[in-house]
CSV table of N, CA and C in Angstrom, one decimal:
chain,number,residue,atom,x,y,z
A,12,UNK,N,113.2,-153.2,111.5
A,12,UNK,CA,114.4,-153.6,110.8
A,12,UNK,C,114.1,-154.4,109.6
A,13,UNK,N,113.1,-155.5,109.7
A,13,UNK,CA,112.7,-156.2,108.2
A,13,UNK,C,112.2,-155.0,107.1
A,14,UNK,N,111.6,-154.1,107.6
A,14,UNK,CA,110.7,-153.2,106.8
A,14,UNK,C,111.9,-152.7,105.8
A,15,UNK,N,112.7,-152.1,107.0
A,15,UNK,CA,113.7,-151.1,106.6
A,15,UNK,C,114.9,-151.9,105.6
A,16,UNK,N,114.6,-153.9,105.7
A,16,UNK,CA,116.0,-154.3,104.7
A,16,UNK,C,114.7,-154.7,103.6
A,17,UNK,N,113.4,-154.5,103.2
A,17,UNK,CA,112.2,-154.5,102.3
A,17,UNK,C,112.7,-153.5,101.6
A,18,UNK,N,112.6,-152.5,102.0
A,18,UNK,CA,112.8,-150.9,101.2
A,18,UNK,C,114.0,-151.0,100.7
A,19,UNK,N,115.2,-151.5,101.2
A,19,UNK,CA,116.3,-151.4,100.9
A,19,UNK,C,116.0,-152.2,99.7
A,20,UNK,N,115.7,-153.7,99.7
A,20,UNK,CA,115.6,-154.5,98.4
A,20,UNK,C,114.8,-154.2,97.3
A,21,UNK,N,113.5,-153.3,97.3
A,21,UNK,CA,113.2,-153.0,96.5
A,21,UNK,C,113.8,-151.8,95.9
A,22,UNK,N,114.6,-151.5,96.4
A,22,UNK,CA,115.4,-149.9,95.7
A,22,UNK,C,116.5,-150.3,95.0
A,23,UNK,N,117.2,-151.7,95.1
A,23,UNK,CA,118.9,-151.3,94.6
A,23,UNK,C,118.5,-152.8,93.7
A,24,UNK,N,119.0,-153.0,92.9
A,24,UNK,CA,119.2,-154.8,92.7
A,24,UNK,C,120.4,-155.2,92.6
A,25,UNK,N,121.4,-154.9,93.6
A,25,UNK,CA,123.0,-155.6,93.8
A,25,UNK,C,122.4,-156.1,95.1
A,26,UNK,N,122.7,-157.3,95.8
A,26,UNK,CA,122.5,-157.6,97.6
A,26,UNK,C,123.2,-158.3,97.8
A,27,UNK,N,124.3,-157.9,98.9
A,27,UNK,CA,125.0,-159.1,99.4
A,27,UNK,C,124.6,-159.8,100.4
A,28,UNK,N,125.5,-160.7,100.8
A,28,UNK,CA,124.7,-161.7,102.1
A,28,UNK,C,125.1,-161.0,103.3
A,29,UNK,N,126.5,-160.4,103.0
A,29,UNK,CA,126.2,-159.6,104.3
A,29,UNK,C,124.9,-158.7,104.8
A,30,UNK,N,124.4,-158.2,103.8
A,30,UNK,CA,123.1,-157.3,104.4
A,30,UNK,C,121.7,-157.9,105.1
A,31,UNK,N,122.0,-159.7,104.2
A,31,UNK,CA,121.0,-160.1,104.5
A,31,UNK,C,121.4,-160.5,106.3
A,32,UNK,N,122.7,-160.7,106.3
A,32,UNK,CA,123.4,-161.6,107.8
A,32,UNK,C,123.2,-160.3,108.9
A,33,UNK,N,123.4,-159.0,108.6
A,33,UNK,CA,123.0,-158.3,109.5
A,33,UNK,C,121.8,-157.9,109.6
A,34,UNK,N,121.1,-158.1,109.1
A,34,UNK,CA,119.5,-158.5,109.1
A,34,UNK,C,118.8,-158.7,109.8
A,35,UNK,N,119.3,-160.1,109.5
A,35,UNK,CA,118.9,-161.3,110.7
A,35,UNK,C,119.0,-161.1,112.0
A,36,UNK,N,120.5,-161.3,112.2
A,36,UNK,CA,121.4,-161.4,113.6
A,36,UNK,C,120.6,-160.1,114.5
A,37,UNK,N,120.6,-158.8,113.8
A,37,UNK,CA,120.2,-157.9,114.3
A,37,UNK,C,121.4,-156.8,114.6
A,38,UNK,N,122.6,-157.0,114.3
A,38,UNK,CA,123.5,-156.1,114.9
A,38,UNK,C,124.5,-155.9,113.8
A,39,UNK,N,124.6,-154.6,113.4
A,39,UNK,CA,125.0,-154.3,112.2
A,39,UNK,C,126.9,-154.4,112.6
A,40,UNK,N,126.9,-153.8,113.9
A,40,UNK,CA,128.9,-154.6,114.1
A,40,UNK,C,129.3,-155.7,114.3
A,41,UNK,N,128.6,-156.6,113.9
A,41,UNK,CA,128.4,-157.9,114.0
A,41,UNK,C,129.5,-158.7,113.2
A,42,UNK,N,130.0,-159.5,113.4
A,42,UNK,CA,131.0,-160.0,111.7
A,42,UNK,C,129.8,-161.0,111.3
A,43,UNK,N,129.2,-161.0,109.9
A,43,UNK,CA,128.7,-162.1,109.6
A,43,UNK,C,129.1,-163.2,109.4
A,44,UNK,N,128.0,-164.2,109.6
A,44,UNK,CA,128.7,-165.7,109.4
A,44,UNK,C,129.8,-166.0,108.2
A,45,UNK,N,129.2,-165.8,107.6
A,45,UNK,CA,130.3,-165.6,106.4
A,45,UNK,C,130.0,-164.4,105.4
A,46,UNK,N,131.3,-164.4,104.5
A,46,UNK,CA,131.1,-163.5,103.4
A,46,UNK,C,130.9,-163.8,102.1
A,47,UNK,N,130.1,-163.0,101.2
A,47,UNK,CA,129.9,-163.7,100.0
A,47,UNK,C,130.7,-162.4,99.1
A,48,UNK,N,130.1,-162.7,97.6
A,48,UNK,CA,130.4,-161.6,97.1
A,48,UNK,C,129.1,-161.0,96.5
A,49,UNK,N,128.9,-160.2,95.5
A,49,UNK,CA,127.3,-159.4,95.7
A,49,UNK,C,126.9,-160.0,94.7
A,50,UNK,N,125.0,-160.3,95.3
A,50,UNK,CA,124.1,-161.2,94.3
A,50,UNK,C,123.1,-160.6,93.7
A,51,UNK,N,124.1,-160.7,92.2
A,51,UNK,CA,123.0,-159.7,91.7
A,51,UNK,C,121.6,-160.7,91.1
A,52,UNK,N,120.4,-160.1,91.5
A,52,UNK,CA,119.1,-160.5,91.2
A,52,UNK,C,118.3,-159.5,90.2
A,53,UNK,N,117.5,-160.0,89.5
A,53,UNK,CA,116.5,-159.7,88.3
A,53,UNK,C,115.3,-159.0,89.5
A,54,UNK,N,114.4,-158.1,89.2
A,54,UNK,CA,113.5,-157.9,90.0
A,54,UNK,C,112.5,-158.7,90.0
A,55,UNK,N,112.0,-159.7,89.1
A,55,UNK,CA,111.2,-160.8,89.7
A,55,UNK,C,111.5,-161.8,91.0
A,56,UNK,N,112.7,-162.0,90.9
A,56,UNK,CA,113.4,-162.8,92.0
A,56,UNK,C,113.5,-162.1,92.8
A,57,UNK,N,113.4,-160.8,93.1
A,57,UNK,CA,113.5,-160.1,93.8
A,57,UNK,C,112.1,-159.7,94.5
A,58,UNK,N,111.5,-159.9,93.5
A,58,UNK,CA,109.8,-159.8,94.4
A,58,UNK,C,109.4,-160.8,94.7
A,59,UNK,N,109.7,-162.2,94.2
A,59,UNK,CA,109.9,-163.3,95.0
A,59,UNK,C,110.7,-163.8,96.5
A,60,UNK,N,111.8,-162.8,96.7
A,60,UNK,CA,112.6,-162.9,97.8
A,60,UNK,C,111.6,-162.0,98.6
A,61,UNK,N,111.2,-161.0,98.5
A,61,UNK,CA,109.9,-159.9,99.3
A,61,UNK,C,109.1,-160.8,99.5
A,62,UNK,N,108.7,-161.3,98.6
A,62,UNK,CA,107.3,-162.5,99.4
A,62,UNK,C,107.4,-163.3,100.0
A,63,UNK,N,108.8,-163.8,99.8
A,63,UNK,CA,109.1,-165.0,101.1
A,63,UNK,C,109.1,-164.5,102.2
A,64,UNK,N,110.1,-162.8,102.3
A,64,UNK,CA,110.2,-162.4,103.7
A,64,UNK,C,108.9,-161.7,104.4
A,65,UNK,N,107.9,-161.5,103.3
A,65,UNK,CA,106.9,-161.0,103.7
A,65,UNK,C,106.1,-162.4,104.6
A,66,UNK,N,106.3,-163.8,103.9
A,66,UNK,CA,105.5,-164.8,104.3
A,66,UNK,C,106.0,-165.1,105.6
A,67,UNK,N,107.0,-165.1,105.9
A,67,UNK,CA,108.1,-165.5,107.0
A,67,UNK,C,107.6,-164.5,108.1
A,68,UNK,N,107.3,-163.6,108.2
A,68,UNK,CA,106.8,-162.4,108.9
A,68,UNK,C,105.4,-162.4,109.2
A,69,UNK,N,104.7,-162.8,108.4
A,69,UNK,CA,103.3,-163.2,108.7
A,69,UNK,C,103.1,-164.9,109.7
A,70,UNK,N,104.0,-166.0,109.2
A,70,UNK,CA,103.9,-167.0,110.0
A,70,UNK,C,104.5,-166.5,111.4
A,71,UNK,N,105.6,-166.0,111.5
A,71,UNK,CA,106.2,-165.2,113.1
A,71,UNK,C,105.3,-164.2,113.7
A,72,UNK,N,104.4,-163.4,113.0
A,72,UNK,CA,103.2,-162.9,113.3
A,72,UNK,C,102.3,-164.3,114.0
A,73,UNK,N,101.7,-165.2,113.2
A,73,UNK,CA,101.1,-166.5,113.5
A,73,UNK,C,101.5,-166.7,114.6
A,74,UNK,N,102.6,-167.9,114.7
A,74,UNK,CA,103.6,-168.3,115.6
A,74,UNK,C,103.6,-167.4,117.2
A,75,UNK,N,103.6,-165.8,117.4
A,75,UNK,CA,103.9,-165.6,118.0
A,75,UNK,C,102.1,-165.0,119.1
A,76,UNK,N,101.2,-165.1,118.3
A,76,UNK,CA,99.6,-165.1,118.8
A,76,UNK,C,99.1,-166.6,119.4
A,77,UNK,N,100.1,-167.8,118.5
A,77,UNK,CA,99.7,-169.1,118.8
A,77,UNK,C,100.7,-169.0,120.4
A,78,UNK,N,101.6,-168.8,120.6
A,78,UNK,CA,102.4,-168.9,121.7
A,78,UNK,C,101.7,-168.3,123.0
A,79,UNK,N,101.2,-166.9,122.7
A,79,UNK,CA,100.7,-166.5,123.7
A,79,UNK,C,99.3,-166.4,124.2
A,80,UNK,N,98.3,-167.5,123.0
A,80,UNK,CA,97.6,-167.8,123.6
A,80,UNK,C,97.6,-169.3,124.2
A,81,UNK,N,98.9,-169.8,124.2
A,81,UNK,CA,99.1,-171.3,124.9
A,81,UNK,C,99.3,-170.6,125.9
A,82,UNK,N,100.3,-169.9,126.7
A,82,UNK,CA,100.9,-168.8,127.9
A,82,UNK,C,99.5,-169.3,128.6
A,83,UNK,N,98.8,-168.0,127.7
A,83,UNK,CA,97.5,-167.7,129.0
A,83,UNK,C,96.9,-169.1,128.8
A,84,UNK,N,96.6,-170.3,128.2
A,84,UNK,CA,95.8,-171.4,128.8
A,84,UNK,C,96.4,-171.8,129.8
A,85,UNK,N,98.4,-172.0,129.9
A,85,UNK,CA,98.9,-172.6,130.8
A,85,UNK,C,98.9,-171.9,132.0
A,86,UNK,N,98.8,-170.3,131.8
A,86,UNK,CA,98.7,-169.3,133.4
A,86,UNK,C,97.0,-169.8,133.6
A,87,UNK,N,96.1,-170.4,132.9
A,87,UNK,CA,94.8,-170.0,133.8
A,87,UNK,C,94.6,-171.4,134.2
A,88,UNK,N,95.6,-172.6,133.8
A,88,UNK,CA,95.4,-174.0,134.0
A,88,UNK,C,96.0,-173.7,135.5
A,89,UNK,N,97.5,-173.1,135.4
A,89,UNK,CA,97.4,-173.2,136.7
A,89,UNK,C,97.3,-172.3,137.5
A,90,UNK,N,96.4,-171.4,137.3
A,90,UNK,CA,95.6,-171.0,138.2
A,90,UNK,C,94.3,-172.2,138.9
A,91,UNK,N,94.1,-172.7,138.2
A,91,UNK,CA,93.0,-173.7,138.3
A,91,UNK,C,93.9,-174.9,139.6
A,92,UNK,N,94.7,-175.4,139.0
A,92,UNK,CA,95.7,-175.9,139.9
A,92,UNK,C,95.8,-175.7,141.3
A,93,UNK,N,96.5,-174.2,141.0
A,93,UNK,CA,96.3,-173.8,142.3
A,93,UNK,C,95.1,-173.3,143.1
A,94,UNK,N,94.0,-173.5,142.9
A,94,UNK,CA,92.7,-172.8,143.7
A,94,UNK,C,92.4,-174.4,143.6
A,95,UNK,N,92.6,-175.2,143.1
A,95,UNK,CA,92.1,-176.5,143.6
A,95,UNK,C,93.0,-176.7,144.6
A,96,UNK,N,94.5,-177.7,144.7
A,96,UNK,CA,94.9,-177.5,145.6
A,96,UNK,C,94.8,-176.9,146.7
A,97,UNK,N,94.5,-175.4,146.8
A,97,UNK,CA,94.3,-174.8,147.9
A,97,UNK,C,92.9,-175.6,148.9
A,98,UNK,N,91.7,-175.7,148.0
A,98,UNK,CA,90.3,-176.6,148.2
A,98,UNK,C,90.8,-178.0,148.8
A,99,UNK,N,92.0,-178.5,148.3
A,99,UNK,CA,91.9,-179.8,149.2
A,99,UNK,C,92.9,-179.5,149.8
A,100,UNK,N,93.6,-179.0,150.7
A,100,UNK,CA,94.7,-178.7,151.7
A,100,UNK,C,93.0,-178.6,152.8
A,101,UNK,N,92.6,-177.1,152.5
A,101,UNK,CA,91.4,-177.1,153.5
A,101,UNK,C,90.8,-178.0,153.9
A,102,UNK,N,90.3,-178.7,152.7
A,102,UNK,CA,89.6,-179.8,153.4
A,102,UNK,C,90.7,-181.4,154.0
A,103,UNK,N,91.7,-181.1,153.7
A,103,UNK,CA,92.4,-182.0,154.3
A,103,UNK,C,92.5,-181.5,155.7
A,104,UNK,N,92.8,-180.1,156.3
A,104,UNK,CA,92.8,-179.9,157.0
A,104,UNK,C,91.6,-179.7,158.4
A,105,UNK,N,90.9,-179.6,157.5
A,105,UNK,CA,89.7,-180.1,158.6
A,105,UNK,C,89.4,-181.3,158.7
A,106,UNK,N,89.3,-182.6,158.0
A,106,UNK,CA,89.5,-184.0,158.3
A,106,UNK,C,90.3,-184.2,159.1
A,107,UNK,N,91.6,-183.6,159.2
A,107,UNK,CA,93.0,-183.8,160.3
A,107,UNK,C,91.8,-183.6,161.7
A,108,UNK,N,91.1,-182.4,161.7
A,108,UNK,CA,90.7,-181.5,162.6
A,108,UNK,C,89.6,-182.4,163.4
A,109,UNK,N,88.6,-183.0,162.4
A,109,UNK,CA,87.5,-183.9,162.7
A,109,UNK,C,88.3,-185.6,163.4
A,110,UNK,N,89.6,-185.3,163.1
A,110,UNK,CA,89.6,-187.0,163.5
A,110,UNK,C,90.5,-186.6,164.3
A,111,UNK,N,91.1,-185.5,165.1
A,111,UNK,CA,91.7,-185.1,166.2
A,111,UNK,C,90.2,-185.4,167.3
A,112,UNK,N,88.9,-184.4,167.0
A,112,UNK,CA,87.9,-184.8,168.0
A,112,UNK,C,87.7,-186.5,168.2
A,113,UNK,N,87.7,-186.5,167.0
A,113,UNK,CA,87.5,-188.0,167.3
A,113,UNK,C,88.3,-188.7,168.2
A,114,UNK,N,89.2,-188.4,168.0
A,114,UNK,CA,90.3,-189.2,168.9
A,114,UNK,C,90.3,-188.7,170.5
A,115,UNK,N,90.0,-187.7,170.4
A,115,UNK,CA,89.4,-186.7,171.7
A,115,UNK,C,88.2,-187.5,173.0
A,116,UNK,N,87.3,-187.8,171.5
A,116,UNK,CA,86.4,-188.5,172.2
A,116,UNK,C,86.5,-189.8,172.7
A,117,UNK,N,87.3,-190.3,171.7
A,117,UNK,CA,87.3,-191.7,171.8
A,117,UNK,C,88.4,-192.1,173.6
A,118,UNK,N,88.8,-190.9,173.3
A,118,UNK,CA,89.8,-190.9,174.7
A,118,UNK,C,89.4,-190.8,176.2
A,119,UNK,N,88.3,-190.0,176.0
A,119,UNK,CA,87.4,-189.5,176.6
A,119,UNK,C,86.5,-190.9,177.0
A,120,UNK,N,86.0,-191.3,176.3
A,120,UNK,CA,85.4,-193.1,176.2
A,120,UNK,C,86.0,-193.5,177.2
A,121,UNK,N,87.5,-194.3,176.8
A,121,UNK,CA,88.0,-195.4,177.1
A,121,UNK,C,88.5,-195.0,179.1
A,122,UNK,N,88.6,-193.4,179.1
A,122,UNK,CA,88.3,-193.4,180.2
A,122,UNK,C,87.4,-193.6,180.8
A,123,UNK,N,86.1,-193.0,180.5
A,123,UNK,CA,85.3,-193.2,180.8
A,123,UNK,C,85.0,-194.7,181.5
A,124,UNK,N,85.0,-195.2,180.6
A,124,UNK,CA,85.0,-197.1,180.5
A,124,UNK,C,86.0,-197.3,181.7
A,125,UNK,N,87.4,-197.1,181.5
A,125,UNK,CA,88.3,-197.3,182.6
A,125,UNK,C,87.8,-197.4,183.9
A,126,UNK,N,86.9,-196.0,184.0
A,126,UNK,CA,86.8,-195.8,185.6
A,126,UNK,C,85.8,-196.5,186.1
A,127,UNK,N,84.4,-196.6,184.6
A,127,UNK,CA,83.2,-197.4,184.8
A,127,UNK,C,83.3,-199.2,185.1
A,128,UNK,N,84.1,-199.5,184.9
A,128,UNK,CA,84.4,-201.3,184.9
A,128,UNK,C,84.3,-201.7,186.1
A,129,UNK,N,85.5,-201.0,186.6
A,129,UNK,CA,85.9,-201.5,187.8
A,129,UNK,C,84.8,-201.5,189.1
A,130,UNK,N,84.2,-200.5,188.8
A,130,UNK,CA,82.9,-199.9,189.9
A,130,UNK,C,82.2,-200.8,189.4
A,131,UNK,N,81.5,-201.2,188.2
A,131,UNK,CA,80.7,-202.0,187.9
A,131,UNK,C,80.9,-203.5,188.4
A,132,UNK,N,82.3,-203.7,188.5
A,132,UNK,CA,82.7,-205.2,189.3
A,132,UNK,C,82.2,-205.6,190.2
A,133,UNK,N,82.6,-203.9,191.2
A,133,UNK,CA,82.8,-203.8,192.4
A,133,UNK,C,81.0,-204.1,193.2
A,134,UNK,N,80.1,-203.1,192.3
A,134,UNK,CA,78.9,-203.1,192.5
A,134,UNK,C,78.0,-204.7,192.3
A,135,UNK,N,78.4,-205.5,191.4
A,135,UNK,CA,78.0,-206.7,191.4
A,135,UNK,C,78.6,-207.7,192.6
A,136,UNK,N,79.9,-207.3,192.7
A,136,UNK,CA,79.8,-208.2,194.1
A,136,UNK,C,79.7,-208.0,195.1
A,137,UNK,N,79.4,-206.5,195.4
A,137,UNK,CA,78.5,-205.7,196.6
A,137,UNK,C,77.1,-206.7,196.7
A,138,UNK,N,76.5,-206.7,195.6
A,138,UNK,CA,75.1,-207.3,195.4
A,138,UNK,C,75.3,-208.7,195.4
A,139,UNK,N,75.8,-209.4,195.1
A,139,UNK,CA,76.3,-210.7,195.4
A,139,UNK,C,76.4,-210.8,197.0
A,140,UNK,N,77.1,-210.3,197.3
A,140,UNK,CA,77.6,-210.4,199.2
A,140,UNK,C,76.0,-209.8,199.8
A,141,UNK,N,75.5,-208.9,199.3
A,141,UNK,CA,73.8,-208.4,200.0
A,141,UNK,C,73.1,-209.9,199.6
A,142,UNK,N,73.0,-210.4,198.6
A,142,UNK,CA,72.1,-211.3,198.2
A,142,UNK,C,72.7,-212.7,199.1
A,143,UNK,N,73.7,-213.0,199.2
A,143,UNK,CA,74.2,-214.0,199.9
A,143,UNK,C,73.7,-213.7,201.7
A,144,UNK,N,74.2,-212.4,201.9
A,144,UNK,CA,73.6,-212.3,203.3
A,144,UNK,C,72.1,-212.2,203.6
A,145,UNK,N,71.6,-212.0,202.7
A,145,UNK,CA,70.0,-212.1,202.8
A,145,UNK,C,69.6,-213.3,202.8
A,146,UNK,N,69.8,-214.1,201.6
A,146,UNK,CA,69.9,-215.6,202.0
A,146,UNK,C,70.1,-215.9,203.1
A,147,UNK,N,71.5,-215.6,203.9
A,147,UNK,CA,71.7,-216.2,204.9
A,147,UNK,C,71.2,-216.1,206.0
A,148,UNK,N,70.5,-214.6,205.8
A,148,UNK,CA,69.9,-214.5,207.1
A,148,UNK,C,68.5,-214.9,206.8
A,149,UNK,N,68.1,-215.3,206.0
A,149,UNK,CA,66.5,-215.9,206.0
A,149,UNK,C,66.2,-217.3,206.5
A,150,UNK,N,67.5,-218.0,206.1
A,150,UNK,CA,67.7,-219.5,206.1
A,150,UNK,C,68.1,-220.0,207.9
A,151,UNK,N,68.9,-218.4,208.8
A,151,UNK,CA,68.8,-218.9,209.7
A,151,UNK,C,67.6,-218.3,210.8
A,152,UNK,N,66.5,-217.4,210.5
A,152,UNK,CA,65.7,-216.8,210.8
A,152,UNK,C,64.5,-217.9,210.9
A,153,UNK,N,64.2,-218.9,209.8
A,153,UNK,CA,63.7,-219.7,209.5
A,153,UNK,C,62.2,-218.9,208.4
A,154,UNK,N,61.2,-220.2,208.8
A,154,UNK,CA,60.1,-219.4,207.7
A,154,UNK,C,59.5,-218.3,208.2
A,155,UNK,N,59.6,-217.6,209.8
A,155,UNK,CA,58.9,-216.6,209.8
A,155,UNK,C,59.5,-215.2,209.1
A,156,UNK,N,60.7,-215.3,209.2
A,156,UNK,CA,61.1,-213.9,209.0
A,156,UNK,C,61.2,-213.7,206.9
A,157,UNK,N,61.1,-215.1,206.9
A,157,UNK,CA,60.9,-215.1,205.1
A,157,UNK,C,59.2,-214.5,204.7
A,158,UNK,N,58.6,-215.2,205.6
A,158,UNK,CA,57.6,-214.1,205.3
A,158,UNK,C,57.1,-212.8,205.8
A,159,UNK,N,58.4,-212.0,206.5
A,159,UNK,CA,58.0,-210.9,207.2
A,159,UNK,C,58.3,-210.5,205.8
A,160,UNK,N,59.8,-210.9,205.1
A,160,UNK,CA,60.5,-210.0,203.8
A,160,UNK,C,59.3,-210.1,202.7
A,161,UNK,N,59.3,-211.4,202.8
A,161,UNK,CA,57.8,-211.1,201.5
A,161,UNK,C,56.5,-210.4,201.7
A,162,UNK,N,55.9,-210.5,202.8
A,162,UNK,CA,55.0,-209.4,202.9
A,162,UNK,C,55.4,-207.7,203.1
A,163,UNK,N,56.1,-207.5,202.9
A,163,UNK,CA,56.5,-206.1,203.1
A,163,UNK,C,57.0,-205.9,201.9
């Protein structure tokens, strides 16, 4: 469409603004912004208006390679984003996993311990009551039978 209003301006030197308004806009049933009446231009000004639209077309040329190579930095950022995150979910999720055993074991322990105490009480004052009756029976046996226990 730019090409085709190029050709046009270098062929005629009357231009109105309407040609320039549907131009732009892109739609020739368009009503333009407004209406002028026809501007007539010299062909230097006129090859000056071609260079502007020629420059205008090369920066939107620019403009539109700078855009899309920001796109792909921001699709491969987050791509990056996302394959990281993914790497710490995992390993979040195996920490969850490691401190579930832990807690496993630790459970495992405190029973352990639970059931071991009590027996361990039990067993010291089993040996308390042997030790006391041994005493007692040496003390009323007198000194022979203390030394039956020590020689043996």
């Amino acid at each position: 469409m730019l090409t085709d209003l190029l050709s046009f301006l270098s062929s005629s030197q009357v231009v109105s603004w309407s040609v320039f308004n549907c131009g732009i806009v892109g739609e020739e049933n368009m009503d333009p912004f407004y209406q002028t009446g026809p501007i007539y231009m010299k062909q230097p000004d006129l090859e000056n208006l071609m260079q502007k639209v020629a420059g205008i077309q090369r920066d939107l040329e620019d403009f539109k390679q700078k855009l899309l190579q920001s796109i792909h930095r921001l699709e491969d950022a987050y791509c990056e984003i996302s394959r990281t995150l993914a790497d710490q979910e995992e390993q979040a999720a195996k920490v969850k996993q490691r401190l579930r055993e832990e807690e496993d074991r630790g459970i495992v322990r405190n029973k352990v311990l639970t059931f071991l105490l009590p027996r361990e009480k039990q067993l010291r004052e089993h040996c308390r009551w042997l030790e006391h009756m041994l005493l007692m029976s040496g003390s009323c046996e007198g000194q022979g039978s203390a030394k039956k226990i020590s020689g043996n």
